Tab-separated table of C-alpha atoms in Angstrom:
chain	number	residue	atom	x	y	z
L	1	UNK	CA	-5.093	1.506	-26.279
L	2	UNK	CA	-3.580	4.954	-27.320
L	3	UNK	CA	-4.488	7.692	-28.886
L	4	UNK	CA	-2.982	10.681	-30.581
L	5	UNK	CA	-4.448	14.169	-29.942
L	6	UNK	CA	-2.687	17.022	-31.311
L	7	UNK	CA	1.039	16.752	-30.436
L	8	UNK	CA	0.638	13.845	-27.825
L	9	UNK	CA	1.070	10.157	-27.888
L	10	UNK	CA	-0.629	8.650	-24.703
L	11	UNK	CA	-2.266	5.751	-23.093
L	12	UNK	CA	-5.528	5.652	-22.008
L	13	UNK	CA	-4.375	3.858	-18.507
L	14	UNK	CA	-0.958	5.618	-18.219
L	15	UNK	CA	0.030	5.034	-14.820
L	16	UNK	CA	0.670	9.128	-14.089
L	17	UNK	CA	-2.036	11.408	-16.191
L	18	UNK	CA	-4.284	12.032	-13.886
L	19	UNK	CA	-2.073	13.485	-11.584
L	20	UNK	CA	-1.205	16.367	-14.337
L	21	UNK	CA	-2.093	19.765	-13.064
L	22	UNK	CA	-2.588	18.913	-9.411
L	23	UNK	CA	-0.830	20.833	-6.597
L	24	UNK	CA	1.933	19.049	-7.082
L	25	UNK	CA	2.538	19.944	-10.215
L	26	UNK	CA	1.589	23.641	-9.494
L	27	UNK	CA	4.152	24.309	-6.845
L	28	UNK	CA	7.000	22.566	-8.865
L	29	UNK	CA	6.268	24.290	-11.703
L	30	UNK	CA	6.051	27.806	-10.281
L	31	UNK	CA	9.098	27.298	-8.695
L	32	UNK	CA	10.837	25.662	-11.731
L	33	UNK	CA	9.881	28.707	-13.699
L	34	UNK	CA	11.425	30.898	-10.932
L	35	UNK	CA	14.316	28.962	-11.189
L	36	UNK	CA	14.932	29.041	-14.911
L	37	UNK	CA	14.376	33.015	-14.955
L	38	UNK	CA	16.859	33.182	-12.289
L	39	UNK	CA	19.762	31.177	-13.887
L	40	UNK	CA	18.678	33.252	-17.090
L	41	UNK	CA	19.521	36.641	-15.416
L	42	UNK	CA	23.371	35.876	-16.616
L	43	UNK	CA	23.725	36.097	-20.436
L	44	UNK	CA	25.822	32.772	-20.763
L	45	UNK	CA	23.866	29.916	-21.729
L	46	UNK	CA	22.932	26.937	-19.867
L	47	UNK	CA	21.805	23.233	-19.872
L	48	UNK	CA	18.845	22.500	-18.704
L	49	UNK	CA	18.619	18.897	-17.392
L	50	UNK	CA	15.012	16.857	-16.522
L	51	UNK	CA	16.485	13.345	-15.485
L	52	UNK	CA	13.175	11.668	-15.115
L	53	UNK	CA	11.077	14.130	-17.606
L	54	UNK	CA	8.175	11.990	-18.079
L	55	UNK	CA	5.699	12.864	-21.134
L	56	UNK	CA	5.758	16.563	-22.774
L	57	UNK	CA	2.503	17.084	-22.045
L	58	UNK	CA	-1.072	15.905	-21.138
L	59	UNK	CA	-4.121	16.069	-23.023
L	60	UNK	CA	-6.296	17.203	-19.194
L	61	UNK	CA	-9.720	15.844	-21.473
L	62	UNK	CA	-8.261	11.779	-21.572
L	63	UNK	CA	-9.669	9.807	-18.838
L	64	UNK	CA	-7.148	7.866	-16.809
L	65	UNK	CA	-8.360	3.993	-16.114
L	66	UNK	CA	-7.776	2.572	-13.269
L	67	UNK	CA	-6.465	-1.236	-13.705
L	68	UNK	CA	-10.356	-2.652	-12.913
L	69	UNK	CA	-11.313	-0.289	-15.605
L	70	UNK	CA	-12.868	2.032	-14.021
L	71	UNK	CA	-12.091	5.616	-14.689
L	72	UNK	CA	-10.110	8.086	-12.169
L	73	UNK	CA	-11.008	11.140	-10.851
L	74	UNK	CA	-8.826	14.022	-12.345
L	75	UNK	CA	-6.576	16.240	-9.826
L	76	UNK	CA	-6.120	19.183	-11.944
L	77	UNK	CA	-9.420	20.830	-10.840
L	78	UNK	CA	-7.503	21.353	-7.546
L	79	UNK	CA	-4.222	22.116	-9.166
L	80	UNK	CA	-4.191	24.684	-11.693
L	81	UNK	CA	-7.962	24.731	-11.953
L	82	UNK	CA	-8.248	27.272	-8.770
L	83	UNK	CA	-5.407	29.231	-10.908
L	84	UNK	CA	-7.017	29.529	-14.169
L	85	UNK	CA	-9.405	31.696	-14.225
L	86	UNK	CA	-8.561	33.418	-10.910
L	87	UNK	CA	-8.082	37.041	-10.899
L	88	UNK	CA	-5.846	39.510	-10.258
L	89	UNK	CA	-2.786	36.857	-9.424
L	90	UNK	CA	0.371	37.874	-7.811
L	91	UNK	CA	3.255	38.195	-10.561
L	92	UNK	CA	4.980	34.513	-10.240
L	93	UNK	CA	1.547	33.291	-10.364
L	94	UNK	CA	0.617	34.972	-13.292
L	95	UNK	CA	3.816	33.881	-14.998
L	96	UNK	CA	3.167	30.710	-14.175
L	97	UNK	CA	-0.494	30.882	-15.672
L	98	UNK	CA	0.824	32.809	-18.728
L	99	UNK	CA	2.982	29.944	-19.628
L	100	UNK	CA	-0.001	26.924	-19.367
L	101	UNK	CA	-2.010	29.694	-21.576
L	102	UNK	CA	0.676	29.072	-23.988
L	103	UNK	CA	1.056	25.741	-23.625
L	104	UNK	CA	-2.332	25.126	-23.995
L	105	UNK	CA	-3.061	27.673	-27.079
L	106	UNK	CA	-0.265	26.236	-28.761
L	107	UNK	CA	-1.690	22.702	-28.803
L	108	UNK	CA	-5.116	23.900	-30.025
L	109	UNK	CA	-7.247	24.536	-27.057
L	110	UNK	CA	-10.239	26.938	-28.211
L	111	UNK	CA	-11.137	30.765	-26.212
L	112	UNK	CA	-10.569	30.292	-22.463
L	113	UNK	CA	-11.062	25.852	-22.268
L	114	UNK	CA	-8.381	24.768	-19.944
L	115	UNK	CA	-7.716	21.497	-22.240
L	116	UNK	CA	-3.191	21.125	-22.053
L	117	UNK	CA	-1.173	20.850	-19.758
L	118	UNK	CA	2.566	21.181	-19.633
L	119	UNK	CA	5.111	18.755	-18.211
L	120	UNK	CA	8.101	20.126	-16.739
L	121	UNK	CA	9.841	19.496	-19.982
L	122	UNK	CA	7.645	22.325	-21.998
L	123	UNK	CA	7.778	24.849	-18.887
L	124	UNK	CA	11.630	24.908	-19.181
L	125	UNK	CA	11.144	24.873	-23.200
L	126	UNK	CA	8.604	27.695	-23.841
L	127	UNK	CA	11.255	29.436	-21.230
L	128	UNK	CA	14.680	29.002	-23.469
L	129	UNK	CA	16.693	31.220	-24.940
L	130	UNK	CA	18.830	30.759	-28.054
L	131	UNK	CA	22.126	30.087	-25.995
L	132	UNK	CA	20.112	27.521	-24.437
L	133	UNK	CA	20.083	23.909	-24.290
L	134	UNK	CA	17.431	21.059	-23.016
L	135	UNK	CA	18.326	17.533	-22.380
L	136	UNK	CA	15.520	15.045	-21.183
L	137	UNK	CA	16.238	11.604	-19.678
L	138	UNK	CA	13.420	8.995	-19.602
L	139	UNK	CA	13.588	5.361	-18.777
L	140	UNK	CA	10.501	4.066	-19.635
L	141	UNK	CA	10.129	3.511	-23.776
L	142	UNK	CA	6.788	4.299	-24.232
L	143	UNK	CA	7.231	8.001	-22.215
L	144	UNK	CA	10.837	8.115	-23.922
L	145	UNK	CA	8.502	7.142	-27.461
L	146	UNK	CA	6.303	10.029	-26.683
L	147	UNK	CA	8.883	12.849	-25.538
L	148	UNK	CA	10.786	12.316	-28.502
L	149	UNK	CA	7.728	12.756	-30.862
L	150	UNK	CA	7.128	15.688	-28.624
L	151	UNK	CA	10.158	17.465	-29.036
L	152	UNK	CA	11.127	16.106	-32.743
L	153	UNK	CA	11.480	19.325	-34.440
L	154	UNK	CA	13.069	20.948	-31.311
L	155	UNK	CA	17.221	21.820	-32.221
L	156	UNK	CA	17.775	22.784	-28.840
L	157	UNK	CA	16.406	19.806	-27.304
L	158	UNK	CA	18.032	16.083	-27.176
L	159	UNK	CA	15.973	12.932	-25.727
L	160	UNK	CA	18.000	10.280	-24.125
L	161	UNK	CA	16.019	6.489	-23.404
L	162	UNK	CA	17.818	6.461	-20.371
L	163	UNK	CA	17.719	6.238	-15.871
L	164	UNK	CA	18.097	9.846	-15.406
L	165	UNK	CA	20.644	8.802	-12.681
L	166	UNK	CA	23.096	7.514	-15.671
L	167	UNK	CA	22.245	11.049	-16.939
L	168	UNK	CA	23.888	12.854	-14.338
L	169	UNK	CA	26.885	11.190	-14.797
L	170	UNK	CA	26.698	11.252	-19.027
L	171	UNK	CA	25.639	15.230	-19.409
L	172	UNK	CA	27.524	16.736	-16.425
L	173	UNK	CA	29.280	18.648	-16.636
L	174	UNK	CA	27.904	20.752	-19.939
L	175	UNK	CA	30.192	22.857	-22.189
L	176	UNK	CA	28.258	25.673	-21.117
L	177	UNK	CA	29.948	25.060	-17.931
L	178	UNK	CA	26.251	26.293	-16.349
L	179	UNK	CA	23.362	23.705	-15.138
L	180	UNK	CA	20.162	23.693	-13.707
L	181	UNK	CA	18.992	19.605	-12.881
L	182	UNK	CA	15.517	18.765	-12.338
L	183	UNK	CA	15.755	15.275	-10.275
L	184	UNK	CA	11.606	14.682	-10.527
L	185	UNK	CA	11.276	10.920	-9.935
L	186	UNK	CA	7.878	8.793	-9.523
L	187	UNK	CA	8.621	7.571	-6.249
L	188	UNK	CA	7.674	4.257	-7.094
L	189	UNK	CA	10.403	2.674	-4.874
L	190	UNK	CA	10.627	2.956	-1.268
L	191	UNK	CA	14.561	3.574	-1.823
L	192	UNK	CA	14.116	6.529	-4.366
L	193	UNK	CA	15.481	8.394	-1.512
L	194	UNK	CA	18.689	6.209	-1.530
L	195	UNK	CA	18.877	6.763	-5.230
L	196	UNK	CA	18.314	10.405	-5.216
L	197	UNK	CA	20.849	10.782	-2.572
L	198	UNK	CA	23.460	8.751	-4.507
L	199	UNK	CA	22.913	10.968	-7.686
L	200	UNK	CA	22.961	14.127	-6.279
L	201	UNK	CA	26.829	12.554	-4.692
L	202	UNK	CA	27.184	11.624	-8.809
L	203	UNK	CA	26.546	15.375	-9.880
L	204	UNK	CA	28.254	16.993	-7.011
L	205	UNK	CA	31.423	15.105	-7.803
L	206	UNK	CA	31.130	15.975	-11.920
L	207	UNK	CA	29.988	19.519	-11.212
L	208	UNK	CA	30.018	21.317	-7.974
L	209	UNK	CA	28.512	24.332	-8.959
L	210	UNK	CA	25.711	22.345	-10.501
L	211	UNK	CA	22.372	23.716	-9.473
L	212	UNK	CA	20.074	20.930	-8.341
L	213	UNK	CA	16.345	20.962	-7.637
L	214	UNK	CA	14.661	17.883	-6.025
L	215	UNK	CA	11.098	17.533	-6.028
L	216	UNK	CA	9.758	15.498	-3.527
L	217	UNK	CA	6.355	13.935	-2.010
L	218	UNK	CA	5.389	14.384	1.655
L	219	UNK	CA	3.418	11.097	2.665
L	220	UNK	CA	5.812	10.263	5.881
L	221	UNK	CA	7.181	13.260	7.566
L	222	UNK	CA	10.341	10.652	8.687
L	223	UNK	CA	11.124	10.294	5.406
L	224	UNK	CA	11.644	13.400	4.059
L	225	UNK	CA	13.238	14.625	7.712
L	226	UNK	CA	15.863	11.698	6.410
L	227	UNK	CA	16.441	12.875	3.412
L	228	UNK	CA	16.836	15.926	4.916
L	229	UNK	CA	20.146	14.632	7.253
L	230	UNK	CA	21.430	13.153	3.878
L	231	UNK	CA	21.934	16.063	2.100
L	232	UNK	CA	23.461	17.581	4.755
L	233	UNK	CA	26.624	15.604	4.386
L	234	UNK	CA	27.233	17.103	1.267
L	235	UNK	CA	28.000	20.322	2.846
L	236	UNK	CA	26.677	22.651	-0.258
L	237	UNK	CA	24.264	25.252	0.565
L	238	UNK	CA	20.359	23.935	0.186
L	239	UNK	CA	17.681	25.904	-0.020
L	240	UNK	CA	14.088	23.700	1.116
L	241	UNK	CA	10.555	24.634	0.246
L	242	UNK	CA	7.631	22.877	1.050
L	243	UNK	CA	3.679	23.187	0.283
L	244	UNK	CA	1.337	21.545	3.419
L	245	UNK	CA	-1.916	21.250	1.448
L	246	UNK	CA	-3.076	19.643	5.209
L	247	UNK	CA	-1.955	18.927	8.857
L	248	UNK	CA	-0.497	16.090	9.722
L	249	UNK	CA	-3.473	14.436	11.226
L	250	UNK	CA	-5.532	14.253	7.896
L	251	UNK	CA	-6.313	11.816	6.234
L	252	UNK	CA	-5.141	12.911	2.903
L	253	UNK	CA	-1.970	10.234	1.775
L	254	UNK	CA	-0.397	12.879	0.466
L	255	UNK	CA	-0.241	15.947	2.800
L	256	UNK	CA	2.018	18.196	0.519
L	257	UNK	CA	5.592	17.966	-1.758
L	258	UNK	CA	8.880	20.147	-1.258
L	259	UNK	CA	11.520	21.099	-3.217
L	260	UNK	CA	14.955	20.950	-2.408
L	261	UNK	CA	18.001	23.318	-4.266
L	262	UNK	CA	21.798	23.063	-3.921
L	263	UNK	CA	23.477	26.066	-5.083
L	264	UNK	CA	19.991	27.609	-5.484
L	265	UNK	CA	20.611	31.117	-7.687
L	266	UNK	CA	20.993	34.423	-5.960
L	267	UNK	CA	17.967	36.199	-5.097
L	268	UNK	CA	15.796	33.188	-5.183
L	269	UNK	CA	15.540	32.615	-1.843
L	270	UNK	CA	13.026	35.792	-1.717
L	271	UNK	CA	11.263	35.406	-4.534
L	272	UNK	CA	10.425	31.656	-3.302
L	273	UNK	CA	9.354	33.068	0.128
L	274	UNK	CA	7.165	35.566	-1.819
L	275	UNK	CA	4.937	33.202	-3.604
L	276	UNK	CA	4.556	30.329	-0.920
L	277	UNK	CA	1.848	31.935	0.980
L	278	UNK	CA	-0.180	32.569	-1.802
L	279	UNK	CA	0.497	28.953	-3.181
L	280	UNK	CA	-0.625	27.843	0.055
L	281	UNK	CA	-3.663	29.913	0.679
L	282	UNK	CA	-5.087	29.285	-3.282
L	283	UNK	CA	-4.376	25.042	-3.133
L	284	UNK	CA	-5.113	23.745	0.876
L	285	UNK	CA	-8.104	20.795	1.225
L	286	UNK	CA	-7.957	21.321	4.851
L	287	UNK	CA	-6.737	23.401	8.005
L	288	UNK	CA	-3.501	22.994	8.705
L	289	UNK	CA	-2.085	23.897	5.031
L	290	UNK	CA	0.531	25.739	5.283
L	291	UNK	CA	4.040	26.820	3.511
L	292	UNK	CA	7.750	27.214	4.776
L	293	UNK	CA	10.913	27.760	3.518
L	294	UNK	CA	14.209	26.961	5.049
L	295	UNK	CA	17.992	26.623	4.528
L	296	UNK	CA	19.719	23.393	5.619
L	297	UNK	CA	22.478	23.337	7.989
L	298	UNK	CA	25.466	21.425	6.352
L	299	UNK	CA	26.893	18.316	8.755
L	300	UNK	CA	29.584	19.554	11.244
């Protein structure tokens, strides 16, 4: 069953909905927006790249089903919901509220209702300038479906119905010669490591100066240490962030998320460090939260 409310296309079991808005989605977002303004401090234009960009948006008032039929508990209460009507907010913060205002204005929410949410695709939209250019890579048809209805009217945005791996290899490099790559995937395979690895090698090869951002779950703490080592080999500078929304001895699956940038833009680095704390403090479930932010040592 779908249904079509304002601007959006979506299933009433789609496998990722209730997820929009969570913590997750906070702390790559804020730090996507940070990234964006930062590549944007240079006047030539850029391409923005999503290579697994998902839906546009998400109507927050659908109810996800689960496959039994019974329906899921939404994580955006957690997410931005302990943003949105906070006051005062720190500056990135605020941004980073100002834009889901917009977002969610622009797609017919009434006074102060917290109904839209934006997929990463919209926060690096509503962000663009006219020298600017979006390109959004989605395998799946009926996401691909709905991000092109999405973004139908948008010039400076193309839709491509394909793995956002085969995008790094068709869009890179741009003829703006600039680049900032979201690499965002579900994680639905236990090697999406091993892919992400092997694309970042693809876009590295095409593009050196390529800036990359990874976004990344923290459910095994082996894992991501693993990934970790990978990148190393590539011997380009990486900036890592990550968000602890719990210790490692909870019981929460998934304990936090981290973002990883090659070539991260100058002056980021601080302005990363700046907000962390406060995303910390405003989204942890239990002691033991906490927020770092680190540079990887390339492989000798």
């Amino acid at each position: 069953m779908t249904v079509r409310t304002g601007l959006f296309k979506l299933s009433m079991n789609y496998r990722h909905h209730y997820h929009a808005g969570n913590y997750a989605d906070v702390f790559k977002h804020v730090l996507l927006l940070q990234l964006v303004r930062a590549m944007q401090r240079k006047d030539k234009g850029m391409l923005y790249l999503d290579t697994h960009a998902g839906r546009g948006g998400y109507d927050l008032s659908v109810t996800s089903l689960l496959p039994d039929g019974r329906s899921r508990e939404p994580e955006f209460p957690a997410g931005i919901g302990r943003l949105w009507a906070a006051a005062p907010l720190p500056p990135a913060l605020a941004d980073y509220v100002d834009l889901v205002r917009r977002f969610n204005d622009r797609h017919g929410a009434t006074g102060s209702e917290l109904k839209f949410y934006p997929g990463s695709p919209w926060i690096a939209k509503l962000l663009l300038r006219p020298q600017d250019r979006m390109a959004l890579c989605e395998l799946r048809p009926d996401d691909a479906e709905a991000l092109d209805f999405e973004f139908a009217r948008e010039s400076r945005v193309t839709v491509q119905a394909i793995d956002g791996y085969t995008g790094l290899k068709a869009m890179l490099p741009p003829l703006e010669k600039r680049a900032l790559v979201l690499i965002d995937p579900p994680f639905e395979s236990k090697a999406e490591f091993v892919g992400i690895v092997r694309g970042i090698g693809d876009a590295l090869r095409r593009m050196p100066s390529a800036v990359l951002a990874v976004w990344y779950p923290i459910t095994e703490r082996a894992r991501a240490d693993e990934f970790h080592y990978a990148v190393r080999t590539f011997a380009t500078p990486a900036l890592v962030a990550e968000l602890m929304i719990a210790g490692e001895s909870s019981a929460v699956r998934m304990k936090g998320c981290g973002l990883l940038v090659l070539n991260p833009p100058w002056k980021i680095e601080a302005e990363i460090r700046e907000v962390l704390p406060e995303l910390a403090e405003r989204l942890m479930v239990e002691a033991g939260g906490a927020a770092r932010c680190w540079w990887l040592v390339p492989e000798q």
